[in-house]
Amino acid sequence: MSNQKYTREEALAFHLDPTPGKWEVTATVPMTTQRDLSLAYSPGVAVPCLEIAANPELAYDYTNKGNLVAVISNGTAVLGLGNLGALGSKPVMEGKSVLFKRFADVNSIDIELDTEDPDEFIKAVRLMGPTFGGINLEDIKAPECFIIEQTLKEQMDIPVFHDDQHGTAVICAAGLINALHISGKKIEEVKIVLNGAGAAGIACLELLKSMGAKHDNCIMCDTKGVIYQGRTEGMNQWKSAHAAMTDARTLEEAMKDCDVFLGVSAKGAVTQEMVISMAPNPVIFAMANPDPEITPEEAHAVREDAIVATGRSDYPNQVNNVLGFPYLFRGALDIHARAINDEMKIACAEALAALAREDVPDEVALAYGKNLSFGRDYIIPTPFDPRLIHRIPTAVARAGMDTGVARRPIIDMEAYELSLKSRMDPTASILRGINTRARAAQARMIFAEGDDPRVLRAAVMYQRAGLGQAVVVGRAPDVKAKLEAAGMGDAVEEIEVVNAGNTPHFETYKAFLYNRLQRKGFDRTDIHRLAARDRHVFAALMLAHGHGDGLITGATRKSAHVMELINHVFDADAEHGAAGVTALLHKGRIVLISDTLVHEWPDEDDLADIAERAADVARHLGLEPRVAFVSFSTFGYPVSERAEKMHLAPDVLDARGVDFEYEGEMTVDVALNAKAQDAYPFQRLSGPANILVVPARHSASISVKLMQEMAGATVIGPILAGVDQSIQICSTNSTANDILNMAVLAACKVG
């Protein structure tokens, strides 16, 4: 987005920590015993080798070929950066590989080939064919990309797809289907002008023509003007194929009375005068990156009836390739396709267009902080629509089967769609949704511990990510020195530094604090010392007086001590119903554990309060709460006095008539495992619990830290819930990213 900033150091740190690069390989089979090793390698591996040698199709059953795509480049046309060479392109290709995994659960490996010779490139890729289920070509300059892709398609029996060409074309086609639907026009009749005769532009026109656009209604332009029949200057066979019978010689002439403009060219290529000259209800896809040919504001200033799309996420209607390539390959891999053909690309475009015309799910509206509905500002689905994973691949797979490129057609499409729904990690969309809501909130966030480099880095990241204003409590010279030491000296001017010495509100803060603490043994000297010297107290006073929207603290002091200090200013204790809820994210699951912060030894009423606080947090995160009161016993056996309160807590919730699922007491395996729950048909949970209410704070702490250290779970929290203001307390071992996550939660007022 345009309002996001990052420094060179931040970008390098992201690619360096926690390990160099963006992905790693993990084993999917046990590798612990001698027997495991014998089966994985020698001698057991001989059995599938012989089976595959006899029947090559079995490679899809006994190896990872069926879910493995290679992202291959020679780095000759990298992301608007030009020819960086093979090695210089590797960070981009790694990034593409992780997008495959993130959006469609497709395993992907990046391969950089150190050659600009098309024949060498073709030979290398062709020889690697047995390894992969598909090939995604990336960032190869034109016209070599056309030669490479076409030759590999002819020589290989797996899908070969150059995303720079076809990915843009598919999303562009999806948007155009809906834009024409709104403007009441037919693709066979509209006049289309394309500016930019590179790989993406040519692919866009080819796909639209295969969908019904007429050849002579499509005018292609390059830097030398219109590509017309008879032109000789700056031509090649790919441009010549799209030369039109027209008298127009410039982009300006071509634009007159045209219905659709497609731009894959350069910033400012289109003027407002050109837009004025277009036909009624013009469609303008200004897809140049990072700056469009004309901005939506400029276009709408002269044509209110225009439908405008760009390649940018900070404008409506983003033409984003991530809506296409992951799902195209997902569908192609699942039918063991020999190719990705035009019919599959069109099916993808039509499915995307149809999705945008449907009601938008609540979680998408929640994530974007606004209601989205089909219309001029919403003709293309958002990349984080949870329906993409099960709607687009099914359409692609159907088209592949209908056109005969499927080696193994899918028999039960309904079961296939269900399997796709279960593939995706729900935590990623939850975190994305929270970030988007935080960006919409634009909260003024108080970071209490401005003496800690991690906190300062998180504060700068918060502001540069466009999430809101970062306010740091600390001494300006210290903050400046620490930021400079962290390589972020330029951020000194961006963030606001506040302390007792420079705030005009200090006397107001002291009066408020004295009023709260005068009957708790604090005199005016104590109050002055607390407010002036303790950053946790000072930051809490800022929040209490509306001088910030949220507070982040706890990175430098134990949470129990921080809670004690915050309670000088707020009622954030067990008596007032506060609770700590920690989110554990692991292997595509999210489970909340509570109370991890406030209650030392809760009774059944406290446990019911904790469950209600945790249910609030779950709903803020986009989860439907299912609470389990967990113990070492299940429904009264073995009998234990210590488990009695866990048995009674559901009765308290019964009496309160709460509106979420809950059950207990039960062991953790019964709470989290649907098969284990089958042994207790009377229990009330409709599926595995996503909230575990534990007997005491010590058991909560042990559970969280064990999952973090042994299983590598991502921990977010503890989230302080049940307090009037948005306060989040980090742990002392938090990284800058952890602190940033807590700030995002505070901005969304989670809890």
XYZ file of C-alpha atoms in Angstrom:
751
model
C 0.000 0.000 0.000
C 1.143 3.518 -0.685
C 1.152 4.595 2.968
C 3.417 1.743 4.089
C 7.106 2.432 4.546
C 10.024 0.197 5.325
C 13.732 0.774 5.515
C 16.483 -1.110 3.774
C 17.459 -2.557 7.180
C 13.921 -3.793 7.888
C 13.666 -5.529 4.500
C 17.056 -7.197 4.996
C 16.192 -8.241 8.572
C 12.934 -9.822 7.362
C 14.875 -12.035 4.950
C 17.623 -12.804 7.495
C 15.677 -13.672 10.678
C 14.862 -16.167 12.110
C 16.687 -18.101 9.365
C 18.007 -16.869 6.000
C 15.426 -17.047 3.202
C 11.664 -17.604 3.243
C 11.058 -21.360 3.310
C 12.496 -24.651 4.522
C 11.905 -28.380 3.956
C 10.256 -30.534 6.613
C 9.676 -34.288 6.539
C 6.100 -35.570 6.248
C 6.942 -39.073 7.517
C 8.450 -40.231 10.846
C 12.265 -40.283 10.727
C 13.129 -41.401 14.265
C 13.722 -45.173 14.356
C 15.952 -47.431 12.288
C 12.796 -48.952 10.789
C 11.607 -45.472 9.673
C 14.926 -44.867 7.941
C 14.837 -48.283 6.277
C 11.379 -47.552 4.859
C 12.184 -43.978 3.827
C 15.439 -44.880 2.133
C 17.192 -48.185 1.674
C 16.034 -50.932 1.342
C 12.289 -50.101 1.659
C 12.345 -47.337 -0.942
C 13.062 -49.906 -3.678
C 9.421 -51.017 -3.618
C 7.827 -47.716 -4.802
C 10.765 -47.189 -7.211
C 9.971 -50.446 -8.999
C 6.235 -49.672 -9.005
C 6.813 -46.235 -10.603
C 9.287 -47.634 -13.144
C 6.585 -50.099 -14.241
C 3.803 -47.473 -14.182
C 4.954 -43.809 -14.239
C 1.493 -42.564 -13.227
C 2.116 -43.984 -9.736
C 4.658 -41.200 -9.111
C 1.617 -39.085 -8.204
C 0.730 -41.625 -5.472
C 4.118 -42.451 -3.974
C 6.048 -39.147 -4.296
C 5.369 -35.438 -3.780
C 5.227 -34.793 -7.555
C 1.445 -34.276 -7.504
C 1.649 -31.278 -5.191
C 4.971 -29.745 -6.236
C 5.466 -26.742 -8.524
C 8.805 -25.253 -9.588
C 9.074 -21.465 -9.799
C 11.772 -20.999 -12.452
C 13.462 -17.811 -13.662
C 16.667 -16.484 -15.158
C 16.085 -13.065 -13.598
C 16.019 -11.102 -16.864
C 12.860 -9.094 -16.050
C 12.476 -8.896 -12.269
C 9.494 -7.067 -10.748
C 10.142 -3.772 -12.481
C 13.804 -3.961 -11.414
C 15.052 -5.171 -14.801
C 17.735 -7.751 -15.473
C 19.159 -8.692 -12.050
C 20.461 -12.069 -13.174
C 19.576 -15.484 -11.798
C 20.957 -15.046 -8.270
C 19.568 -11.521 -7.886
C 16.080 -12.872 -8.619
C 16.163 -15.583 -5.935
C 14.383 -13.572 -3.169
C 11.484 -12.917 -5.567
C 11.227 -16.580 -6.575
C 11.320 -17.700 -2.931
C 8.494 -15.237 -2.309
C 6.466 -16.696 -5.160
C 6.991 -20.172 -3.725
C 5.609 -19.194 -0.319
C 2.580 -17.557 -1.974
C 1.740 -20.919 -3.574
C 1.801 -22.491 -0.104
C -0.006 -19.663 1.677
C -2.934 -19.356 -0.727
C -3.471 -22.865 -2.128
C -1.372 -25.287 -0.047
C 0.788 -26.058 -3.093
C 4.368 -27.046 -2.237
C 6.807 -25.055 -4.313
C 10.541 -24.770 -4.837
C 12.378 -21.926 -6.552
C 14.979 -22.624 -9.248
C 17.168 -19.907 -10.748
C 18.874 -20.779 -14.046
C 22.057 -18.857 -14.871
C 21.538 -18.430 -18.598
C 20.004 -15.937 -21.029
C 20.108 -18.469 -23.877
C 16.512 -19.666 -24.506
C 17.712 -23.059 -25.789
C 19.800 -23.718 -22.673
C 16.907 -22.602 -20.461
C 14.428 -24.841 -22.303
C 16.718 -27.861 -22.090
C 17.333 -27.405 -18.353
C 13.628 -27.127 -17.521
C 12.635 -30.012 -19.780
C 15.191 -32.302 -18.132
C 13.732 -31.513 -14.688
C 10.221 -32.458 -15.785
C 9.960 -35.768 -13.886
C 10.402 -33.965 -10.546
C 7.423 -31.624 -10.699
C 3.665 -31.586 -11.177
C 3.853 -28.154 -12.821
C 6.221 -25.366 -13.907
C 5.622 -21.684 -13.115
C 7.876 -19.509 -15.270
C 8.592 -16.109 -13.772
C 10.281 -12.799 -14.630
C 11.725 -13.746 -18.040
C 12.009 -10.895 -20.537
C 10.103 -10.719 -23.805
C 10.315 -11.978 -26.484
C 12.350 -14.915 -25.043
C 9.516 -15.698 -22.608
C 7.170 -16.483 -25.527
C 9.677 -18.841 -27.166
C 10.517 -20.576 -23.866
C 6.922 -21.094 -22.794
C 5.647 -22.271 -26.163
C 8.520 -24.748 -26.647
C 8.218 -26.164 -23.122
C 4.457 -26.577 -23.542
C 5.104 -28.621 -26.679
C 7.874 -30.728 -25.118
C 6.536 -31.384 -21.597
C 3.556 -33.345 -20.332
C 2.918 -31.201 -17.223
C 1.445 -27.676 -16.981
C 3.852 -24.890 -17.978
C 2.549 -21.425 -17.102
C 4.258 -18.037 -17.409
C 2.458 -16.083 -14.709
C 3.619 -12.646 -15.857
C 1.630 -13.282 -19.035
C -1.345 -15.412 -18.131
C -1.821 -14.549 -14.445
C -2.463 -10.899 -15.238
C -4.627 -11.908 -18.212
C -6.878 -14.150 -16.104
C -7.559 -11.547 -13.394
C -7.995 -8.835 -16.010
C -10.545 -11.040 -17.818
C -12.434 -11.700 -14.550
C -12.692 -7.975 -13.839
C -13.719 -7.200 -17.409
C -16.526 -9.789 -17.342
C -18.052 -7.929 -14.389
C -17.300 -4.419 -15.653
C -19.116 -5.216 -18.911
C -21.944 -6.819 -16.886
C -22.404 -3.533 -14.976
C -22.172 -1.333 -18.076
C -24.520 -3.575 -20.075
C -22.048 -4.277 -22.877
C -20.986 -7.485 -24.659
C -17.371 -8.536 -25.164
C -18.098 -9.276 -28.847
C -19.084 -5.657 -29.424
C -16.753 -3.526 -27.316
C -13.750 -1.635 -28.615
C -10.654 -2.438 -26.539
C -7.403 -0.454 -26.453
C -4.317 -2.024 -24.856
C -1.208 0.004 -24.009
C 1.911 -2.086 -23.418
C 2.875 -4.789 -25.931
C 4.940 -6.899 -23.541
C 4.244 -10.389 -22.214
C 1.278 -9.430 -20.005
C -0.362 -7.172 -22.590
C -0.185 -9.711 -25.398
C -1.527 -12.464 -23.099
C -4.428 -10.226 -22.022
C -5.523 -9.626 -25.620
C -5.102 -13.270 -26.589
C -7.294 -14.443 -23.702
C -9.968 -11.815 -24.355
C -10.052 -12.783 -28.037
C -10.484 -16.429 -27.078
C -13.440 -15.254 -24.951
C -15.114 -13.548 -27.904
C -13.485 -10.126 -28.416
C -13.203 -9.297 -32.136
C -9.696 -8.942 -33.609
C -10.252 -5.571 -35.283
C -12.039 -4.210 -32.199
C -8.790 -4.685 -30.238
C -6.066 -2.085 -30.769
C -2.640 -2.707 -29.263
C -0.199 0.157 -28.640
C 3.461 0.226 -27.683
C 5.963 3.056 -27.137
C 5.885 3.805 -30.876
C 2.085 4.072 -31.075
C -0.620 1.857 -32.551
C 0.289 -1.575 -33.895
C -1.570 -1.462 -37.214
C -1.506 -3.724 -40.246
C 1.436 -2.690 -42.417
C 3.571 -1.237 -39.623
C 7.222 -2.349 -39.822
C 9.049 -0.361 -37.156
C 9.703 -2.148 -33.816
C 7.661 -5.202 -34.775
C 7.991 -8.913 -34.002
C 5.848 -11.956 -34.745
C 3.908 -11.647 -31.481
C 2.984 -8.012 -32.050
C 2.213 -8.663 -35.720
C -0.379 -11.259 -34.712
C -2.392 -8.431 -33.100
C -1.955 -5.755 -35.772
C -5.411 -4.269 -36.449
C -7.020 -2.628 -39.482
C -7.270 0.927 -38.150
C -6.504 4.511 -39.122
C -5.467 5.378 -35.547
C -1.731 5.927 -35.097
C -1.414 7.196 -31.512
C -2.815 6.060 -28.189
C -4.806 9.283 -28.017
C -6.469 8.568 -31.385
C -7.115 4.928 -30.454
C -8.805 5.896 -27.182
C -11.489 7.971 -28.887
C -14.881 6.245 -28.428
C -13.252 3.054 -27.055
C -15.137 1.113 -24.357
C -12.203 -0.519 -22.564
C -8.667 0.612 -21.801
C -6.137 -1.961 -20.559
C -2.798 -0.601 -19.389
C 0.326 -2.619 -18.642
C 2.683 0.197 -19.502
C 3.855 3.187 -17.450
C 2.741 5.861 -14.998
C 0.907 8.777 -16.590
C 0.454 7.169 -20.006
C -3.247 8.117 -20.003
C -4.469 11.710 -19.711
C -7.825 13.002 -18.513
C -8.503 14.209 -22.081
C -8.170 10.616 -23.321
C -10.633 9.442 -20.648
C -13.116 12.184 -21.645
C -12.965 10.926 -25.256
C -13.970 7.354 -24.326
C -17.439 5.849 -24.865
C -20.167 5.976 -22.147
C -19.474 3.836 -19.029
C -15.794 3.414 -19.903
C -13.774 0.604 -18.327
C -10.223 1.576 -17.367
C -7.791 -1.068 -16.107
C -4.660 0.972 -15.341
C -2.425 -1.887 -14.196
C 1.073 -0.362 -14.346
C 2.966 -0.875 -11.080
C 3.727 0.739 -8.732
C 1.919 3.733 -10.262
C -1.020 3.327 -12.664
C -1.342 4.917 -16.110
C -3.981 7.188 -14.568
C -5.189 7.177 -10.949
C -8.832 6.431 -10.104
C -9.144 9.967 -8.666
C -7.956 11.517 -11.941
C -10.260 9.322 -14.035
C -13.327 9.875 -11.843
C -12.731 13.632 -11.772
C -13.644 13.784 -15.478
C -15.815 10.657 -15.857
C -18.056 9.674 -12.934
C -19.365 6.785 -15.033
C -15.904 5.135 -15.337
C -15.175 1.733 -13.804
C -11.527 1.775 -12.761
C -9.165 -1.005 -11.653
C -5.447 -0.815 -10.847
C -2.678 -3.135 -9.703
C -2.571 -1.517 -6.269
C -4.041 -2.667 -2.964
C -4.869 0.846 -1.738
C -7.486 1.332 -4.476
C -10.666 -0.668 -5.116
C -10.585 -3.397 -7.793
C -7.008 -4.619 -7.468
C -5.842 -6.786 -10.389
C -3.746 -9.134 -8.261
C -2.174 -12.281 -9.741
C -2.430 -14.077 -6.399
C -6.148 -14.504 -7.197
C -5.156 -16.724 -10.099
C -1.939 -18.725 -10.206
C -2.252 -20.600 -6.854
C -5.754 -21.825 -7.662
C -5.031 -22.583 -11.330
C -2.191 -24.864 -10.268
C -4.241 -26.325 -7.386
C -6.965 -27.422 -9.807
C -4.463 -28.590 -12.438
C -2.403 -30.623 -9.953
C -5.480 -32.295 -8.477
C -6.459 -33.775 -11.862
C -2.794 -34.569 -12.679
C -3.157 -32.276 -15.700
C -0.903 -32.437 -18.755
C -1.331 -28.683 -19.353
C -3.128 -25.501 -18.312
C -5.131 -24.572 -21.401
C -7.229 -21.547 -22.393
C -10.427 -23.235 -21.236
C -8.981 -23.646 -17.729
C -7.870 -19.998 -17.665
C -11.318 -18.849 -18.827
C -12.973 -21.073 -16.202
C -10.776 -19.434 -13.575
C -11.748 -15.945 -14.788
C -15.453 -16.786 -14.908
C -15.384 -18.343 -11.422
C -13.647 -15.246 -10.015
C -16.202 -12.992 -11.703
C -19.112 -15.055 -10.366
C -17.657 -14.940 -6.847
C -17.519 -11.134 -6.894
C -21.233 -10.993 -7.811
C -22.225 -13.003 -4.712
C -22.784 -11.719 -1.187
C -19.483 -11.172 0.573
C -18.964 -13.296 3.726
C -19.004 -11.504 7.081
C -15.367 -12.354 7.806
C -14.265 -10.531 4.624
C -16.307 -7.452 5.533
C -14.860 -7.647 9.056
C -11.321 -7.950 7.705
C -11.663 -4.960 5.402
C -13.534 -2.842 7.916
C -16.355 -2.173 5.450
C -19.193 -3.914 3.673
C -18.256 -4.966 0.158
C -20.933 -5.577 -2.437
C -20.863 -6.096 -6.180
C -20.665 -2.808 -8.026
C -18.301 -0.340 -9.668
C -15.857 -0.446 -6.741
C -16.006 -4.215 -6.279
C -15.739 -6.204 -9.519
C -12.881 -8.507 -8.454
C -12.841 -10.598 -5.235
C -10.356 -9.689 -2.520
C -7.292 -11.967 -2.210
C -8.382 -12.964 1.300
C -11.856 -14.219 0.443
C -11.985 -17.676 2.115
C -14.147 -19.058 -0.715
C -11.374 -18.779 -3.320
C -9.681 -22.017 -2.267
C -12.732 -24.205 -2.860
C -14.449 -22.333 -5.687
C -11.683 -21.551 -8.180
C -9.783 -24.890 -8.276
C -13.044 -26.831 -8.758
C -13.909 -24.700 -11.810
C -10.375 -25.148 -13.183
C -10.443 -28.910 -12.570
C -13.830 -29.253 -14.316
C -12.557 -27.383 -17.375
C -9.420 -29.535 -17.450
C -11.505 -32.709 -17.342
C -13.910 -31.421 -20.000
C -11.015 -30.632 -22.369
C -9.190 -33.936 -21.903
C -5.992 -32.780 -20.141
C -6.753 -34.668 -16.902
C -4.777 -37.854 -16.277
C -6.946 -38.653 -13.247
C -10.404 -37.050 -13.377
C -12.148 -36.282 -10.080
C -15.203 -38.477 -9.640
C -16.843 -36.838 -6.607
C -16.631 -33.059 -7.058
C -18.569 -32.420 -3.848
C -16.039 -34.381 -1.811
C -13.223 -32.597 -3.663
C -14.664 -29.198 -2.733
C -14.910 -30.272 0.927
C -11.286 -31.439 0.868
C -10.213 -28.036 -0.471
C -12.027 -26.258 2.364
C -10.055 -28.246 4.916
C -6.665 -27.632 3.236
C -6.193 -24.049 4.302
C -4.716 -22.739 7.508
C -7.478 -20.553 9.026
C -4.992 -18.687 11.201
C -3.500 -16.822 8.248
C -6.824 -15.255 7.253
C -7.593 -14.456 10.909
C -4.298 -12.598 11.312
C -4.783 -10.833 7.979
C -8.268 -9.761 9.045
C -6.989 -8.324 12.315
C -4.271 -6.382 10.492
C -6.774 -4.924 8.052
C -9.126 -3.898 10.859
C -6.201 -2.297 12.696
C -5.265 -0.323 9.592
C -8.839 0.921 9.299
C -8.892 1.901 13.008
C -5.761 4.125 12.727
C -5.291 3.905 16.499
C -2.876 6.157 18.370
C -0.822 3.465 20.111
C 1.180 4.097 23.298
C 4.359 2.011 23.627
C 5.296 2.288 27.315
C 8.880 1.023 27.224
C 10.777 3.424 24.989
C 14.060 2.323 26.580
C 13.934 -1.072 24.834
C 15.167 -1.473 21.199
C 12.559 -4.185 20.445
C 9.746 -1.877 21.529
C 11.152 0.979 19.448
C 11.465 -1.253 16.404
C 7.847 -2.417 16.876
C 6.662 1.195 17.245
C 8.372 2.197 13.999
C 6.980 -0.887 12.220
C 3.482 -0.039 13.519
C 3.652 3.460 12.079
C 5.370 2.538 8.829
C 2.859 -0.233 8.183
C 0.197 2.470 8.042
C -1.546 1.167 11.177
C -1.676 4.514 12.986
C 0.386 6.901 15.107
C 3.048 5.408 17.413
C 3.633 7.234 20.711
C 6.697 6.154 22.684
C 7.147 6.860 26.394
C 10.815 7.667 26.987
C 13.528 10.306 26.914
C 14.049 11.746 23.435
C 17.896 11.496 23.467
C 17.728 7.826 24.572
C 15.142 6.986 21.910
C 17.229 8.702 19.234
C 20.420 6.862 20.272
C 18.723 3.462 20.375
C 17.032 3.930 16.997
C 20.329 4.977 15.431
C 22.051 1.931 16.937
C 19.312 -0.246 15.393
C 19.902 1.307 11.947
C 16.596 3.215 12.074
C 17.865 6.710 12.791
C 15.576 8.209 10.142
C 12.546 7.146 12.210
C 13.320 9.648 14.977
C 11.351 12.336 13.170
C 8.373 10.040 12.546
C 7.373 8.786 15.975
C 6.182 10.897 18.884
C 8.193 10.696 22.131
C 6.323 11.624 25.344
C 7.434 11.770 29.007
C 6.551 13.466 32.288
C 8.830 16.374 31.430
C 7.260 17.311 28.093
C 3.552 16.634 28.602
C 1.203 19.528 29.469
C -1.078 17.047 31.283
C 1.250 15.963 34.090
C -0.586 17.733 36.922
C -3.923 16.309 35.693
C -2.408 12.809 35.675
C -1.102 13.210 39.253
C -4.446 14.464 40.563
C -6.230 11.489 39.002
C -3.721 9.023 40.465
C -3.823 10.609 43.938
C -7.615 10.363 43.920
C -7.376 6.617 43.208
C -4.556 5.755 45.617
C -4.845 8.177 48.545
C -6.627 5.577 50.698
C -4.124 2.854 49.749
C -1.140 4.315 51.588
C 0.205 6.630 48.868
C 1.034 10.258 49.696
C 1.627 13.044 47.155
C 5.380 12.362 47.026
C 4.718 8.706 46.214
C 2.254 9.752 43.525
C 4.734 12.176 41.946
C 7.443 9.513 41.939
C 5.102 6.902 40.417
C 3.770 9.174 37.672
C 7.117 10.758 36.824
C 9.439 7.758 36.987
C 7.423 4.668 36.126
C 6.737 4.379 32.418
C 4.044 1.720 32.873
C 2.061 4.002 35.195
C 2.663 7.122 33.079
C 1.552 5.301 29.903
C -1.567 3.979 31.675
C -2.390 7.540 32.775
C -2.068 8.726 29.171
C -4.529 6.044 28.087
C -6.944 6.785 30.933
C -7.126 10.421 29.808
C -7.764 9.629 26.141
C -4.272 10.614 24.977
C -3.964 7.311 23.167
C -6.287 4.559 21.929
C -4.305 1.556 23.176
C -1.341 0.649 25.366
C 1.478 -1.861 24.824
C 3.675 -2.762 27.777
C 5.340 -5.702 29.563
C 8.355 -6.338 27.319
C 10.856 -5.369 30.037
C 9.131 -6.447 33.283
C 7.380 -9.599 34.504
C 3.678 -9.541 33.657
C 2.589 -9.872 37.320
C 4.571 -6.729 38.190
C 3.181 -4.842 35.194
C -0.374 -5.838 36.155
C 0.237 -4.470 39.652
C 1.350 -1.117 38.207
C -1.519 -0.896 35.713
C -3.988 -1.553 38.527
C -2.910 1.745 40.072
C -4.736 3.381 37.138
C -7.337 0.824 35.964
C -9.486 -1.889 37.509
C -7.688 -4.716 35.715
C -7.878 -7.410 38.383
C -9.759 -10.627 39.089
C -12.264 -8.826 41.308
C -13.381 -6.691 38.368
C -13.633 -9.608 35.910
C -10.390 -9.154 33.970
C -8.725 -12.218 32.436
C -5.730 -13.073 30.290
C -6.326 -15.043 27.086
C -3.401 -16.470 25.108
C -3.790 -17.573 21.482
C -1.761 -20.574 20.315
C -1.363 -20.983 16.542
C -0.035 -24.353 15.411
C -0.379 -26.406 12.223
C -3.403 -24.550 10.957
C -5.252 -24.539 14.281
C -5.907 -21.737 16.718
C -6.662 -22.500 20.364
C -7.177 -19.931 23.117
C -5.969 -20.758 26.646
C -7.195 -18.824 29.670
C -6.633 -17.456 32.242
C -2.917 -16.922 31.634
C -2.508 -13.589 33.414
C -4.914 -12.549 36.193
C -6.542 -15.309 38.291
C -4.159 -17.309 40.474
C -6.665 -19.966 41.650
C -10.161 -19.235 40.242
C -13.349 -20.775 41.644
C -16.273 -21.907 39.478
C -17.734 -18.374 39.218
C -14.338 -16.981 38.213
C -13.992 -19.774 35.652
C -17.341 -18.821 34.150
C -16.167 -15.176 33.948
C -12.951 -16.324 32.283
C -14.944 -18.360 29.737
C -17.051 -15.308 28.868
C -13.958 -13.099 28.448
C -12.315 -15.745 26.243
C -15.481 -16.086 24.129
C -15.398 -12.310 23.532
C -11.782 -12.565 22.371
C -12.603 -15.510 20.098
C -15.375 -13.549 18.411
C -13.085 -10.546 17.957
C -10.714 -12.910 16.150
C -13.482 -14.183 13.882
C -13.972 -17.550 15.655
C -17.246 -19.047 16.860
C -16.456 -19.908 20.526
C -16.398 -23.518 21.715
C -15.279 -23.623 25.354
C -13.918 -26.676 27.167
C -13.263 -26.616 30.927
C -10.227 -28.878 31.035
C -8.790 -31.013 33.807
C -7.116 -34.420 34.237
C -10.592 -35.989 34.584
C -13.512 -36.332 32.174
C -17.100 -35.872 33.371
C -16.388 -36.756 36.981
C -13.852 -39.585 36.617
C -11.399 -39.999 38.218
C -13.014 -38.268 41.203
C -10.952 -35.383 42.542
C -11.628 -32.469 44.828
C -9.372 -30.297 42.641
C -11.450 -31.051 39.529
C -14.750 -30.265 41.229
C -14.756 -26.565 40.253
C -14.199 -27.495 36.590
C -17.266 -29.730 36.875
C -19.350 -26.921 38.415
C -18.330 -24.079 36.049
C -20.644 -25.224 33.188
C -23.567 -25.115 35.667
C -22.740 -21.459 36.350
C -22.856 -20.721 32.613
C -26.157 -22.659 32.380
C -27.635 -20.277 34.945
C -26.275 -17.238 33.077
C -27.768 -18.362 29.747
C -24.704 -17.480 27.649
C -24.822 -17.655 23.831
C -21.817 -19.885 23.053
C -20.965 -23.585 23.276
C -19.280 -24.906 26.436
C -18.686 -28.261 28.098
C -16.635 -29.875 30.861
C -14.890 -31.017 32.764
C -12.787 -33.004 30.295
C -9.220 -33.894 29.443
C -7.418 -31.930 26.738
C -7.524 -34.789 24.201
C -11.323 -35.041 24.523
C -11.602 -31.270 24.180
C -9.483 -31.057 21.014
C -10.092 -34.377 19.262
C -13.410 -35.024 17.515
C -12.888 -38.812 17.569
C -12.258 -38.753 21.315
C -15.465 -36.738 21.730
C -17.413 -39.529 19.983
C -16.957 -41.651 23.102
C -19.177 -39.165 24.948
C -22.256 -38.774 22.713
C -24.025 -36.675 25.368
C -21.401 -33.906 25.340
C -22.527 -30.561 23.921
C -19.637 -29.334 21.744
C -20.303 -29.450 18.001
C -16.593 -29.934 17.243
C -13.132 -29.596 18.763
C -12.915 -26.819 21.350
C -11.105 -23.616 20.402
C -11.041 -22.251 23.978
C -9.498 -24.167 26.877
C -10.314 -22.831 30.333
C -7.699 -24.294 32.696
C -7.840 -24.781 36.486
C -5.216 -22.197 37.492
C -2.702 -19.679 36.203
C 0.220 -22.028 36.737
C -1.343 -24.739 34.544
C -2.064 -22.105 31.874
C 1.539 -20.903 31.923
C 2.930 -24.450 31.736
C 0.625 -25.330 28.819
C 1.529 -22.253 26.781
C 5.286 -22.472 27.334
C 5.345 -26.234 26.652
C 3.531 -25.732 23.324
C 5.856 -22.865 22.438
C 9.104 -24.692 23.213
C 8.298 -28.285 22.243
C 5.867 -27.839 19.368
C 7.030 -24.485 17.991
C 3.562 -22.952 18.344
C 3.163 -19.254 17.626
C 1.994 -17.496 20.787
C -0.040 -14.298 20.744
C -0.764 -12.867 24.141
C -1.675 -12.908 26.888
C -4.514 -10.723 25.617
C -5.935 -8.718 28.509
C -9.727 -8.955 28.335
C -12.494 -7.459 30.424
C -10.906 -4.033 30.975
C -12.557 -0.821 29.781
C -9.473 0.287 27.841
C -7.395 -1.540 25.234
C -4.255 -2.695 27.072
C -1.997 -5.524 25.923
C 0.855 -6.948 27.989
C 3.746 -8.586 26.133
C 6.020 -11.255 27.573
C 9.618 -10.388 28.408
C 10.953 -12.682 25.662
C 8.855 -11.017 22.943
C 10.453 -10.158 19.618
C 9.712 -6.875 17.849
C 7.210 -8.782 15.675
C 5.461 -10.198 18.758
C 5.154 -6.689 20.189
C 3.786 -5.448 16.861
C 1.170 -8.248 16.894
C 0.055 -7.140 20.351
C -0.236 -3.550 19.088
C -2.419 -4.766 16.225
C -4.689 -6.568 18.712
C -4.853 -3.436 20.861
C -5.760 -1.336 17.815
C -8.650 -3.715 17.067
C -9.703 -3.559 20.737
C -9.591 -7.362 20.950
C -10.775 -8.318 24.423
